[in-house]
Amino acid sequence: MELEPKFETSGDGIETVTLTRAEFDWLVEQAEDAADLAAAYEGLKSLQNDGAIPAEVARAVRDGKHPIAAARAYCGMTQTDLAAAIGMTQPAIARLEASPPGTGRTDTINAITKALALPRWLFESRSNDNAGKQQGRETDDASADPVAGGIWRAGPGTNADASPSMVREREAGTFISERSGKTAGKRDKPTKSKRV
């Protein structure tokens, strides 16, 4: 659209610009599109830095499956396959999967991370018992909604909430659904996954 603004100066020296309603609406739409694009780039950068996991793995972990078992099943591996890939025995993998997430030596967790090609934070401790430790990550279940795009994000520490980029993405989705005339489904406030 080509803008044809009218520039005017009032008697008291105030400069104004007059646009048609169509021009104004177009400018507002362009600004909103630019904000949505910036939020998308920020979200992509965050995913590249922190890593993301498939929604299928996120749902399985959220439903109580051990992260190693969920990731292994997603990759189509048995305990024996994973054990062979990292130089361990099948009973050792079974013991890890029966233990709380994050259990195991650092080199073992690193080997599992490499063998399953998923971010390390997935296999770290999610214990809420010691809020002072920043080694674990909490996960935000809201982003594991399969309708919303299927990526599970991590936040730092044990008291993580939705990241600013996730809030912007949710707001952008609401805006888009309002603009299209479609009613967006109501979502609950993001909750943190808790293991018992």
Tab-separated table of C-alpha atoms in Angstrom:
chain	number	residue	atom	x	y	z
A	1	MET	CA	0.000	0.000	0.000
A	2	GLU	CA	1.286	3.435	-0.845
A	3	LEU	CA	0.747	5.946	1.941
A	4	GLU	CA	-0.488	9.428	1.142
A	5	PRO	CA	-0.242	11.285	4.456
A	6	LYS	CA	-1.189	14.937	4.842
A	7	PHE	CA	1.283	16.996	6.864
A	8	GLU	CA	-0.141	20.027	8.607
A	9	THR	CA	1.034	22.582	11.126
A	10	SER	CA	-1.529	24.182	13.383
A	11	GLY	CA	-1.551	27.844	14.318
A	12	ASP	CA	0.257	27.090	17.584
A	13	GLY	CA	3.076	25.229	15.794
A	14	ILE	CA	1.978	21.625	16.428
A	15	GLU	CA	2.792	19.383	13.488
A	16	THR	CA	0.280	16.653	12.647
A	17	VAL	CA	0.035	13.875	10.108
A	18	THR	CA	-3.345	12.763	8.811
A	19	LEU	CA	-3.892	9.304	7.330
A	20	THR	CA	-6.932	7.586	5.943
A	21	ARG	CA	-8.406	4.826	8.098
A	22	ALA	CA	-7.170	2.219	5.591
A	23	GLU	CA	-3.619	3.614	5.774
A	24	PHE	CA	-3.721	3.651	9.577
A	25	ASP	CA	-5.026	0.061	9.736
A	26	TRP	CA	-2.305	-1.054	7.315
A	27	LEU	CA	0.417	0.581	9.459
A	28	VAL	CA	-0.947	-1.066	12.612
A	29	GLU	CA	-1.005	-4.443	10.847
A	30	GLN	CA	2.597	-3.991	9.674
A	31	ALA	CA	3.740	-3.132	13.208
A	32	GLU	CA	1.948	-6.176	14.641
A	33	ASP	CA	3.425	-8.436	11.971
A	34	ALA	CA	6.906	-7.109	12.756
A	35	ALA	CA	6.375	-7.766	16.487
A	36	ASP	CA	5.154	-11.310	15.750
A	37	LEU	CA	8.176	-11.956	13.532
A	38	ALA	CA	10.564	-10.642	16.197
A	39	ALA	CA	8.928	-12.910	18.799
A	40	ALA	CA	9.230	-15.889	16.447
A	41	TYR	CA	12.942	-15.217	15.893
A	42	GLU	CA	13.488	-14.878	19.641
A	43	GLY	CA	11.649	-18.160	20.222
A	44	LEU	CA	13.761	-19.901	17.580
A	45	LYS	CA	16.948	-18.539	19.136
A	46	SER	CA	15.825	-19.807	22.541
A	47	LEU	CA	15.112	-23.268	21.110
A	48	GLN	CA	18.519	-23.353	19.448
A	49	ASN	CA	20.217	-22.401	22.725
A	50	ASP	CA	18.235	-24.589	25.150
A	51	GLY	CA	17.151	-27.368	22.826
A	52	ALA	CA	13.694	-28.783	22.312
A	53	ILE	CA	12.211	-32.233	22.452
A	54	PRO	CA	9.429	-33.865	20.446
A	55	ALA	CA	5.908	-33.458	21.840
A	56	GLU	CA	5.571	-37.249	22.103
A	57	VAL	CA	8.503	-37.377	24.545
A	58	ALA	CA	7.195	-34.357	26.459
A	59	ARG	CA	3.761	-35.925	26.918
A	60	ALA	CA	5.245	-39.246	28.045
A	61	VAL	CA	7.439	-37.537	30.662
A	62	ARG	CA	4.581	-35.305	31.773
A	63	ASP	CA	2.457	-38.440	32.213
A	64	GLY	CA	5.078	-39.950	34.533
A	65	LYS	CA	7.381	-41.927	32.262
A	66	HIS	CA	11.095	-41.647	33.048
A	67	PRO	CA	12.810	-39.246	30.600
A	68	ILE	CA	15.341	-41.879	29.496
A	69	ALA	CA	12.577	-44.434	28.858
A	70	ALA	CA	10.438	-41.887	26.999
A	71	ALA	CA	13.328	-40.709	24.817
A	72	ARG	CA	14.542	-44.253	24.192
A	73	ALA	CA	11.060	-45.379	23.104
A	74	TYR	CA	10.723	-42.356	20.819
A	75	CYS	CA	14.038	-43.264	19.172
A	76	GLY	CA	12.845	-46.855	18.717
A	77	MET	CA	15.519	-48.290	21.000
A	78	THR	CA	15.262	-51.038	23.573
A	79	GLN	CA	17.184	-50.912	26.832
A	80	THR	CA	19.628	-53.368	25.256
A	81	ASP	CA	20.076	-51.113	22.187
A	82	LEU	CA	20.783	-48.055	24.332
A	83	ALA	CA	23.127	-50.009	26.591
A	84	ALA	CA	25.113	-51.210	23.574
A	85	ALA	CA	25.254	-47.689	22.132
A	86	ILE	CA	26.817	-46.248	25.292
A	87	GLY	CA	28.879	-49.214	26.464
A	88	MET	CA	26.737	-50.288	29.411
A	89	THR	CA	24.594	-53.297	30.245
A	90	GLN	CA	20.825	-53.589	29.913
A	91	PRO	CA	20.369	-54.002	33.703
A	92	ALA	CA	22.282	-50.731	34.239
A	93	ILE	CA	19.863	-48.909	31.922
A	94	ALA	CA	16.927	-50.536	33.726
A	95	ARG	CA	18.308	-49.277	37.072
A	96	LEU	CA	18.666	-45.742	35.676
A	97	GLU	CA	15.087	-45.794	34.393
A	98	ALA	CA	13.868	-47.014	37.803
A	99	SER	CA	15.728	-44.183	39.576
A	100	PRO	CA	14.697	-40.522	39.820
A	101	PRO	CA	15.571	-38.408	36.749
A	102	GLY	CA	19.097	-37.059	36.902
A	103	THR	CA	20.440	-40.135	38.669
A	104	GLY	CA	23.672	-41.391	37.187
A	105	ARG	CA	27.198	-40.238	36.581
A	106	THR	CA	27.740	-37.161	34.459
A	107	ASP	CA	29.566	-39.120	31.762
A	108	THR	CA	26.705	-41.652	31.641
A	109	ILE	CA	24.077	-38.919	31.242
A	110	ASN	CA	26.240	-37.238	28.590
A	111	ALA	CA	26.546	-40.537	26.690
A	112	ILE	CA	22.768	-41.066	26.840
A	113	THR	CA	22.224	-37.487	25.640
A	114	LYS	CA	24.511	-38.107	22.674
A	115	ALA	CA	23.060	-41.536	21.829
A	116	LEU	CA	19.468	-40.269	21.896
A	117	ALA	CA	20.322	-36.908	20.262
A	118	LEU	CA	18.206	-34.900	22.695
A	119	PRO	CA	19.115	-31.957	24.954
A	120	ARG	CA	20.828	-32.762	28.233
A	121	TRP	CA	18.323	-30.801	30.320
A	122	LEU	CA	15.732	-33.512	29.628
A	123	PHE	CA	17.775	-36.016	31.630
A	124	GLU	CA	18.679	-33.682	34.515
A	125	SER	CA	17.133	-33.761	37.973
A	126	ARG	CA	13.725	-32.164	38.434
A	127	SER	CA	13.843	-32.265	42.219
A	128	ASN	CA	12.017	-29.447	43.998
A	129	ASP	CA	13.552	-30.480	47.334
A	130	ASN	CA	16.506	-28.124	47.087
A	131	ALA	CA	15.515	-24.801	45.540
A	132	GLY	CA	19.055	-23.478	45.971
A	133	LYS	CA	20.475	-25.829	43.365
A	134	GLN	CA	20.279	-24.502	39.838
A	135	GLN	CA	21.441	-27.707	38.169
A	136	GLY	CA	17.985	-28.961	37.218
A	137	ARG	CA	15.345	-27.462	34.990
A	138	GLU	CA	11.623	-27.276	35.367
A	139	THR	CA	9.510	-27.773	32.311
A	140	ASP	CA	6.466	-25.874	31.141
A	141	ASP	CA	3.635	-28.234	30.249
A	142	ALA	CA	1.652	-25.579	28.380
A	143	SER	CA	4.055	-25.736	25.453
A	144	ALA	CA	3.633	-29.504	25.174
A	145	ASP	CA	0.057	-29.051	24.018
A	146	PRO	CA	-0.023	-30.957	20.697
A	147	VAL	CA	-2.400	-28.411	19.188
A	148	ALA	CA	-0.091	-25.520	20.096
A	149	GLY	CA	2.903	-26.835	18.213
A	150	GLY	CA	4.394	-29.732	20.115
A	151	ILE	CA	7.582	-28.390	21.636
A	152	TRP	CA	8.449	-28.665	25.309
A	153	ARG	CA	10.635	-25.875	26.626
A	154	ALA	CA	12.868	-25.662	29.635
A	155	GLY	CA	13.377	-22.794	31.972
A	156	PRO	CA	16.392	-22.328	34.230
A	157	GLY	CA	16.354	-23.496	37.804
A	158	THR	CA	13.699	-25.083	39.931
A	159	ASN	CA	11.198	-22.219	39.956
A	160	ALA	CA	10.843	-21.669	36.210
A	161	ASP	CA	7.742	-20.113	34.722
A	162	ALA	CA	6.802	-19.485	31.120
A	163	SER	CA	9.589	-17.665	29.310
A	164	PRO	CA	8.901	-14.188	27.882
A	165	SER	CA	9.032	-15.590	24.353
A	166	MET	CA	6.373	-18.179	25.235
A	167	VAL	CA	4.124	-15.436	26.617
A	168	ARG	CA	4.602	-13.391	23.433
A	169	GLU	CA	3.887	-16.459	21.287
A	170	ARG	CA	0.684	-17.149	23.229
A	171	GLU	CA	-0.345	-13.470	22.930
A	172	ALA	CA	0.436	-13.541	19.198
A	173	GLY	CA	-1.742	-16.638	18.826
A	174	THR	CA	-4.590	-14.875	20.614
A	175	PHE	CA	-4.145	-11.828	18.392
A	176	ILE	CA	-4.121	-13.928	15.227
A	177	SER	CA	-7.245	-15.835	16.261
A	178	GLU	CA	-9.023	-12.564	17.115
A	179	ARG	CA	-8.051	-11.052	13.748
A	180	SER	CA	-9.233	-14.121	11.850
A	181	GLY	CA	-12.569	-14.142	13.669
A	182	LYS	CA	-11.964	-17.609	15.065
A	183	THR	CA	-12.316	-18.148	18.766
A	184	ALA	CA	-9.153	-19.383	20.408
A	185	GLY	CA	-9.530	-22.184	22.914
A	186	LYS	CA	-9.030	-21.154	26.519
A	187	ARG	CA	-5.843	-22.453	28.052
A	188	ASP	CA	-5.041	-22.922	31.662
A	189	LYS	CA	-2.198	-21.031	33.217
A	190	PRO	CA	1.101	-22.872	32.557
A	191	THR	CA	1.915	-25.397	35.241
A	192	LYS	CA	5.208	-26.930	36.157
A	193	SER	CA	5.701	-30.631	35.758
A	194	LYS	CA	6.217	-32.245	39.138
A	195	ARG	CA	7.513	-35.719	39.766
A	196	VAL	CA	6.423	-37.521	42.894
